[in-house]
PDB file of C-alpha atoms in Angstrom:
ATOM      1  CA  MET A 247       1.996 -50.754  91.498  1.00 37.00           C
ATOM      2  CA  THR A 248       3.579 -48.271  93.888  1.00 43.00           C
ATOM      3  CA  ARG A 249       5.826 -45.674  92.284  1.00 46.00           C
ATOM      4  CA  PRO A 250       9.006 -44.586  94.019  1.00 49.00           C
ATOM      5  CA  SER A 251       8.958 -41.098  95.491  1.00 61.00           C
ATOM      6  CA  LEU A 252      11.649 -38.469  95.832  1.00 73.00           C
ATOM      7  CA  ILE A 253      10.088 -37.568  99.160  1.00 76.00           C
ATOM      8  CA  GLY A 254       9.452 -40.618 101.300  1.00 74.00           C
ATOM      9  CA  ASP A 255       6.814 -39.261 103.654  1.00 82.00           C
ATOM     10  CA  PRO A 256       4.803 -36.211 102.528  1.00 80.00           C
ATOM     11  CA  GLU A 257       3.766 -35.606 106.139  1.00 84.00           C
ATOM     12  CA  SER A 258       7.415 -35.067 107.127  1.00 83.00           C
ATOM     13  CA  VAL A 259       7.747 -32.040 104.835  1.00 91.00           C
ATOM     14  CA  GLU A 260       7.459 -28.936 107.013  1.00 95.00           C
ATOM     15  CA  SER A 261       8.287 -26.179 104.534  1.00 97.00           C
ATOM     16  CA  VAL A 262       7.839 -25.646 100.801  1.00 97.00           C
ATOM     17  CA  LEU A 263       8.818 -22.704  98.623  1.00 98.00           C
ATOM     18  CA  ASP A 264       7.135 -22.037  95.282  1.00 97.00           C
ATOM     19  CA  LEU A 265       9.337 -19.684  93.247  1.00 97.00           C
ATOM     20  CA  CYS A 266       7.742 -17.779  90.341  1.00 95.00           C
ATOM     21  CA  THR A 267       4.339 -18.795  91.684  1.00 95.00           C
ATOM     22  CA  GLY A 268       2.223 -16.973  89.085  1.00 91.00           C
ATOM     23  CA  SER A 269      -1.383 -17.931  89.810  1.00 93.00           C
ATOM     24  CA  GLY A 270      -0.344 -19.931  92.877  1.00 96.00           C
ATOM     25  CA  CYS A 271      -1.418 -23.298  91.479  1.00 94.00           C
ATOM     26  CA  LEU A 272       1.796 -25.123  92.488  1.00 96.00           C
ATOM     27  CA  ALA A 273       1.624 -23.641  95.985  1.00 98.00           C
ATOM     28  CA  ILE A 274      -1.965 -24.851  96.285  1.00 97.00           C
ATOM     29  CA  VAL A 275      -1.061 -28.350  95.068  1.00 96.00           C
ATOM     30  CA  ALA A 276       1.889 -28.416  97.492  1.00 96.00           C
ATOM     31  CA  SER A 277      -0.338 -27.429 100.407  1.00 96.00           C
ATOM     32  CA  ARG A 278      -2.645 -30.328  99.573  1.00 94.00           C
ATOM     33  CA  HIS A 279       0.142 -32.887  99.061  1.00 93.00           C
ATOM     34  CA  PHE A 280       2.194 -31.808 102.084  1.00 94.00           C
ATOM     35  CA  PRO A 281      -0.459 -31.262 104.769  1.00 92.00           C
ATOM     36  CA  ASN A 282       1.987 -30.325 107.548  1.00 94.00           C
ATOM     37  CA  ALA A 283       3.966 -27.825 105.504  1.00 95.00           C
ATOM     38  CA  ARG A 284       4.010 -24.085 105.593  1.00 96.00           C
ATOM     39  CA  VAL A 285       4.099 -22.971 101.960  1.00 98.00           C
ATOM     40  CA  ASP A 286       5.721 -19.721 100.879  1.00 98.00           C
ATOM     41  CA  ALA A 287       5.144 -18.494  97.339  1.00 98.00           C
ATOM     42  CA  VAL A 288       7.113 -15.728  95.627  1.00 97.00           C
ATOM     43  CA  ASP A 289       6.547 -13.788  92.432  1.00 94.00           C
ATOM     44  CA  ILE A 290       8.002 -10.602  91.003  1.00 93.00           C
ATOM     45  CA  SER A 291       4.654  -9.610  89.490  1.00 93.00           C
ATOM     46  CA  GLU A 292       2.132  -7.886  91.733  1.00 95.00           C
ATOM     47  CA  ASP A 293      -0.606  -8.721  89.219  1.00 92.00           C
ATOM     48  CA  ALA A 294       0.263 -12.417  89.403  1.00 93.00           C
ATOM     49  CA  LEU A 295       0.208 -12.253  93.197  1.00 96.00           C
ATOM     50  CA  ASP A 296      -3.264 -10.688  93.073  1.00 96.00           C
ATOM     51  CA  VAL A 297      -4.451 -13.724  91.102  1.00 95.00           C
ATOM     52  CA  ALA A 298      -2.605 -16.069  93.463  1.00 97.00           C
ATOM     53  CA  ALA A 299      -4.223 -14.402  96.482  1.00 98.00           C
ATOM     54  CA  ARG A 300      -7.687 -14.940  94.982  1.00 98.00           C
ATOM     55  CA  ASN A 301      -6.884 -18.588  94.282  1.00 97.00           C
ATOM     56  CA  VAL A 302      -5.442 -19.174  97.756  1.00 98.00           C
ATOM     57  CA  GLY A 303      -8.587 -17.595  99.193  1.00 97.00           C
ATOM     58  CA  ASP A 304     -10.856 -19.733  97.011  1.00 97.00           C
ATOM     59  CA  TYR A 305      -9.244 -22.823  98.561  1.00 96.00           C
ATOM     60  CA  ASN A 306      -9.282 -21.339 102.095  1.00 96.00           C
ATOM     61  CA  LEU A 307      -5.508 -21.785 102.393  1.00 96.00           C
ATOM     62  CA  GLU A 308      -4.588 -18.356 103.777  1.00 94.00           C
ATOM     63  CA  GLY A 309      -3.340 -20.032 106.978  1.00 94.00           C
ATOM     64  CA  GLN A 310      -1.012 -22.383 105.121  1.00 95.00           C
ATOM     65  CA  ILE A 311       0.243 -20.334 102.137  1.00 97.00           C
ATOM     66  CA  THR A 312       2.039 -17.014 102.447  1.00 97.00           C
ATOM     67  CA  LEU A 313       2.584 -14.902  99.334  1.00 98.00           C
ATOM     68  CA  TYR A 314       5.671 -12.722  98.893  1.00 98.00           C
ATOM     69  CA  HIS A 315       6.372 -10.017  96.338  1.00 97.00           C
ATOM     70  CA  GLY A 316       9.965  -9.984  95.171  1.00 96.00           C
ATOM     71  CA  ASP A 317      12.710 -11.324  92.974  1.00 95.00           C
ATOM     72  CA  LEU A 318      13.242 -15.036  93.667  1.00 95.00           C
ATOM     73  CA  PHE A 319      14.760 -15.508  97.148  1.00 96.00           C
ATOM     74  CA  ALA A 320      15.112 -11.791  97.981  1.00 96.00           C
ATOM     75  CA  PRO A 321      12.020 -11.420 100.219  1.00 97.00           C
ATOM     76  CA  LEU A 322      12.679 -14.577 102.268  1.00 96.00           C
ATOM     77  CA  GLY A 323      15.444 -13.557 104.661  1.00 93.00           C
ATOM     78  CA  ASP A 324      17.107 -16.611 106.185  1.00 92.00           C
ATOM     79  CA  ALA A 325      14.198 -19.030 105.723  1.00 95.00           C
ATOM     80  CA  SER A 326      14.948 -22.629 104.798  1.00 95.00           C
ATOM     81  CA  TYR A 327      12.814 -25.196 103.004  1.00 97.00           C
ATOM     82  CA  ASP A 328      12.485 -28.950 102.712  1.00 96.00           C
ATOM     83  CA  LEU A 329      11.343 -28.513  99.132  1.00 96.00           C
ATOM     84  CA  ILE A 330      11.671 -25.770  96.545  1.00 97.00           C
ATOM     85  CA  ILE A 331       9.447 -26.026  93.482  1.00 97.00           C
ATOM     86  CA  SER A 332       9.538 -23.720  90.496  1.00 95.00           C
ATOM     87  CA  ASN A 333       8.067 -23.229  87.065  1.00 87.00           C
ATOM     88  CA  PRO A 334      10.178 -20.194  86.140  1.00 91.00           C
ATOM     89  CA  PRO A 335      10.282 -18.325  82.836  1.00 77.00           C
ATOM     90  CA  TYR A 336      12.302 -20.620  80.545  1.00 67.00           C
ATOM     91  CA  VAL A 337      11.396 -19.724  76.964  1.00 65.00           C
ATOM     92  CA  ASP A 338      14.467 -18.880  74.873  1.00 68.00           C
ATOM     93  CA  ALA A 339      14.717 -15.983  72.408  1.00 66.00           C
ATOM     94  CA  GLU A 340      13.657 -18.133  69.454  1.00 70.00           C
ATOM     95  CA  GLY A 341      10.652 -19.429  71.366  1.00 66.00           C
ATOM     96  CA  MET A 342       9.672 -15.926  72.474  1.00 59.00           C
ATOM     97  CA  ALA A 343       9.576 -14.833  68.826  1.00 68.00           C
ATOM     98  CA  ALA A 344       7.264 -17.732  68.016  1.00 68.00           C
ATOM     99  CA  LEU A 345       4.932 -17.678  71.044  1.00 67.00           C
ATOM    100  CA  PRO A 346       1.380 -18.706  70.187  1.00 74.00           C
ATOM    101  CA  ARG A 347      -1.164 -15.906  70.113  1.00 77.00           C
ATOM    102  CA  GLU A 348      -2.845 -16.981  73.355  1.00 75.00           C
ATOM    103  CA  CYS A 349       0.510 -16.733  75.197  1.00 71.00           C
ATOM    104  CA  ARG A 350       1.204 -13.256  73.864  1.00 69.00           C
ATOM    105  CA  ALA A 351      -1.702 -11.978  75.969  1.00 68.00           C
ATOM    106  CA  GLU A 352       0.308 -12.867  79.087  1.00 75.00           C
ATOM    107  CA  PRO A 353       3.080 -10.619  80.416  1.00 71.00           C
ATOM    108  CA  LYS A 354       6.425 -11.242  78.694  1.00 67.00           C
ATOM    109  CA  LEU A 355       8.155 -11.787  82.032  1.00 66.00           C
ATOM    110  CA  ALA A 356       6.022 -14.887  82.600  1.00 72.00           C
ATOM    111  CA  PHE A 357       7.832 -16.680  79.761  1.00 71.00           C
ATOM    112  CA  ASP A 358      11.099 -14.910  78.887  1.00 63.00           C
ATOM    113  CA  GLY A 359      14.083 -16.907  80.130  1.00 62.00           C
ATOM    114  CA  GLY A 360      16.689 -14.917  78.194  1.00 69.00           C
ATOM    115  CA  ALA A 361      18.635 -15.794  75.074  1.00 69.00           C
ATOM    116  CA  ASP A 362      19.030 -19.497  75.926  1.00 79.00           C
ATOM    117  CA  GLY A 363      16.024 -19.770  78.259  1.00 70.00           C
ATOM    118  CA  LEU A 364      18.183 -20.445  81.315  1.00 84.00           C
ATOM    119  CA  ASP A 365      18.669 -16.988  82.862  1.00 84.00           C
ATOM    120  CA  ILE A 366      16.261 -17.552  85.777  1.00 88.00           C
ATOM    121  CA  VAL A 367      17.103 -21.257  86.105  1.00 89.00           C
ATOM    122  CA  ARG A 368      20.801 -20.379  86.545  1.00 89.00           C
ATOM    123  CA  ARG A 369      19.896 -17.937  89.309  1.00 90.00           C
ATOM    124  CA  ILE A 370      17.695 -20.498  91.054  1.00 92.00           C
ATOM    125  CA  LEU A 371      20.421 -23.151  90.938  1.00 90.00           C
ATOM    126  CA  ASN A 372      22.984 -20.630  92.141  1.00 88.00           C
ATOM    127  CA  GLU A 373      20.960 -19.597  95.186  1.00 93.00           C
ATOM    128  CA  ALA A 374      18.788 -22.599  96.124  1.00 94.00           C
ATOM    129  CA  GLY A 375      21.421 -24.411  98.184  1.00 92.00           C
ATOM    130  CA  ALA A 376      21.420 -21.601 100.726  1.00 93.00           C
ATOM    131  CA  TYR A 377      17.659 -21.997 101.256  1.00 96.00           C
ATOM    132  CA  LEU A 378      17.311 -25.778 101.423  1.00 95.00           C
ATOM    133  CA  THR A 379      17.405 -27.920 104.530  1.00 94.00           C
ATOM    134  CA  PRO A 380      20.092 -30.650 104.362  1.00 92.00           C
ATOM    135  CA  GLN A 381      17.530 -33.297 103.391  1.00 90.00           C
ATOM    136  CA  GLY A 382      15.720 -31.000 100.930  1.00 93.00           C
ATOM    137  CA  GLY A 383      15.678 -30.683  97.188  1.00 93.00           C
ATOM    138  CA  LEU A 384      14.758 -28.539  94.218  1.00 95.00           C
ATOM    139  CA  LEU A 385      12.136 -29.519  91.638  1.00 94.00           C
ATOM    140  CA  CYS A 386      12.162 -27.245  88.587  1.00 91.00           C
ATOM    141  CA  GLU A 387      10.427 -27.211  85.217  1.00 89.00           C
ATOM    142  CA  ILE A 388      12.481 -25.974  82.264  1.00 89.00           C
ATOM    143  CA  GLY A 389      10.473 -27.048  79.234  1.00 82.00           C
ATOM    144  CA  ARG A 390      12.629 -28.085  76.314  1.00 82.00           C
ATOM    145  CA  GLY A 391      15.826 -26.721  77.904  1.00 84.00           C
ATOM    146  CA  ARG A 392      17.230 -30.046  79.109  1.00 88.00           C
ATOM    147  CA  GLU A 393      19.974 -30.317  76.493  1.00 89.00           C
ATOM    148  CA  ARG A 394      21.091 -26.714  77.007  1.00 87.00           C
ATOM    149  CA  LEU A 395      21.181 -27.137  80.801  1.00 88.00           C
ATOM    150  CA  GLU A 396      23.128 -30.398  80.601  1.00 90.00           C
ATOM    151  CA  GLU A 397      25.615 -28.836  78.173  1.00 89.00           C
ATOM    152  CA  ALA A 398      26.057 -25.771  80.372  1.00 85.00           C
ATOM    153  CA  PHE A 399      26.419 -27.730  83.624  1.00 82.00           C
ATOM    154  CA  PRO A 400      27.502 -31.333  82.992  1.00 86.00           C
ATOM    155  CA  GLN A 401      28.793 -31.610  86.579  1.00 82.00           C
ATOM    156  CA  TRP A 402      25.299 -31.321  88.091  1.00 83.00           C
ATOM    157  CA  PRO A 403      23.636 -34.662  88.955  1.00 90.00           C
ATOM    158  CA  LEU A 404      20.183 -33.729  87.700  1.00 90.00           C
ATOM    159  CA  LEU A 405      17.451 -36.346  87.855  1.00 89.00           C
ATOM    160  CA  TRP A 406      15.077 -35.838  84.912  1.00 89.00           C
ATOM    161  CA  LEU A 407      11.429 -36.648  85.472  1.00 88.00           C
ATOM    162  CA  ASP A 408       8.706 -37.529  83.009  1.00 81.00           C
ATOM    163  CA  SER A 409       4.994 -36.887  83.258  1.00 78.00           C
ATOM    164  CA  GLU A 410       1.992 -37.999  81.255  1.00 77.00           C
ATOM    165  CA  ASP A 411       2.467 -35.017  78.951  1.00 79.00           C
ATOM    166  CA  SER A 412       6.237 -34.552  78.765  1.00 79.00           C
ATOM    167  CA  GLU A 413       9.631 -36.200  78.967  1.00 81.00           C
ATOM    168  CA  GLY A 414      12.634 -34.594  80.605  1.00 80.00           C
ATOM    169  CA  GLU A 415      11.131 -31.151  81.128  1.00 86.00           C
ATOM    170  CA  VAL A 416      11.391 -31.239  84.926  1.00 89.00           C
ATOM    171  CA  PHE A 417      14.495 -31.899  86.998  1.00 89.00           C
ATOM    172  CA  TRP A 418      15.222 -32.734  90.627  1.00 92.00           C
ATOM    173  CA  ILE A 419      18.445 -32.007  92.444  1.00 92.00           C
ATOM    174  CA  ALA A 420      19.061 -32.781  96.103  1.00 91.00           C
ATOM    175  CA  ALA A 421      20.318 -30.140  98.516  1.00 91.00           C
ATOM    176  CA  SER A 422      23.363 -32.297  99.184  1.00 89.00           C
ATOM    177  CA  ASP A 423      24.262 -32.084  95.481  1.00 88.00           C
ATOM    178  CA  LEU A 424      23.708 -28.335  95.337  1.00 83.00           C
ATOM    179  CA  GLY A 425      25.756 -27.564  98.415  1.00 69.00           C
ATOM    180  CA  LEU A 426      27.078 -24.050  98.244  1.00 51.00           C
ATOM    181  CA  ARG A 427      28.081 -24.241  94.590  1.00 43.00           C
ATOM    182  CA  HIS A 428      27.802 -21.124  92.523  1.00 41.00           C
ATOM    183  CA  ILE A 429      27.028 -20.891  88.835  1.00 42.00           C
ATOM    184  CA  PHE A 430      28.250 -17.930  86.843  1.00 36.00           C
TER     185      PHE A 430
END
């Protein structure tokens, strides 16, 4: 059975942005799935970018993936993308207090999404429309924050996606739905 796709032809995607790239794994997957795309990956952590650079090198993708140090869209200038993907910090204050021991070894900024877990997600939604091509879209993981996001922004037509391991922890929103809206 063929599953429907949010992106009809992966070969038509020319540009992908991975925000909060961390180790670069989503950028690497994107470069494999979208063979004609230039992939930009941004992280605020220089240490994370060091790991991402090693991983990009291990897959010989230096010619397809460019790493940027900075805060979300800040280092990108006026670039535009057919697809923005992100697994940003989305753990709320309660979750941060109860992080498993193995997660506490990671930098706090890798998980901490503020009091309600949506601080970075709000910023991404606020700014993404200015960086998407008209036919583009944003794919973003927010963990268990679906209810909070829907309560905060009921006007947004978010499409919730399920995976083998989760339900409703990832959303899609088309560039046409984002427009130039601003969230405060």
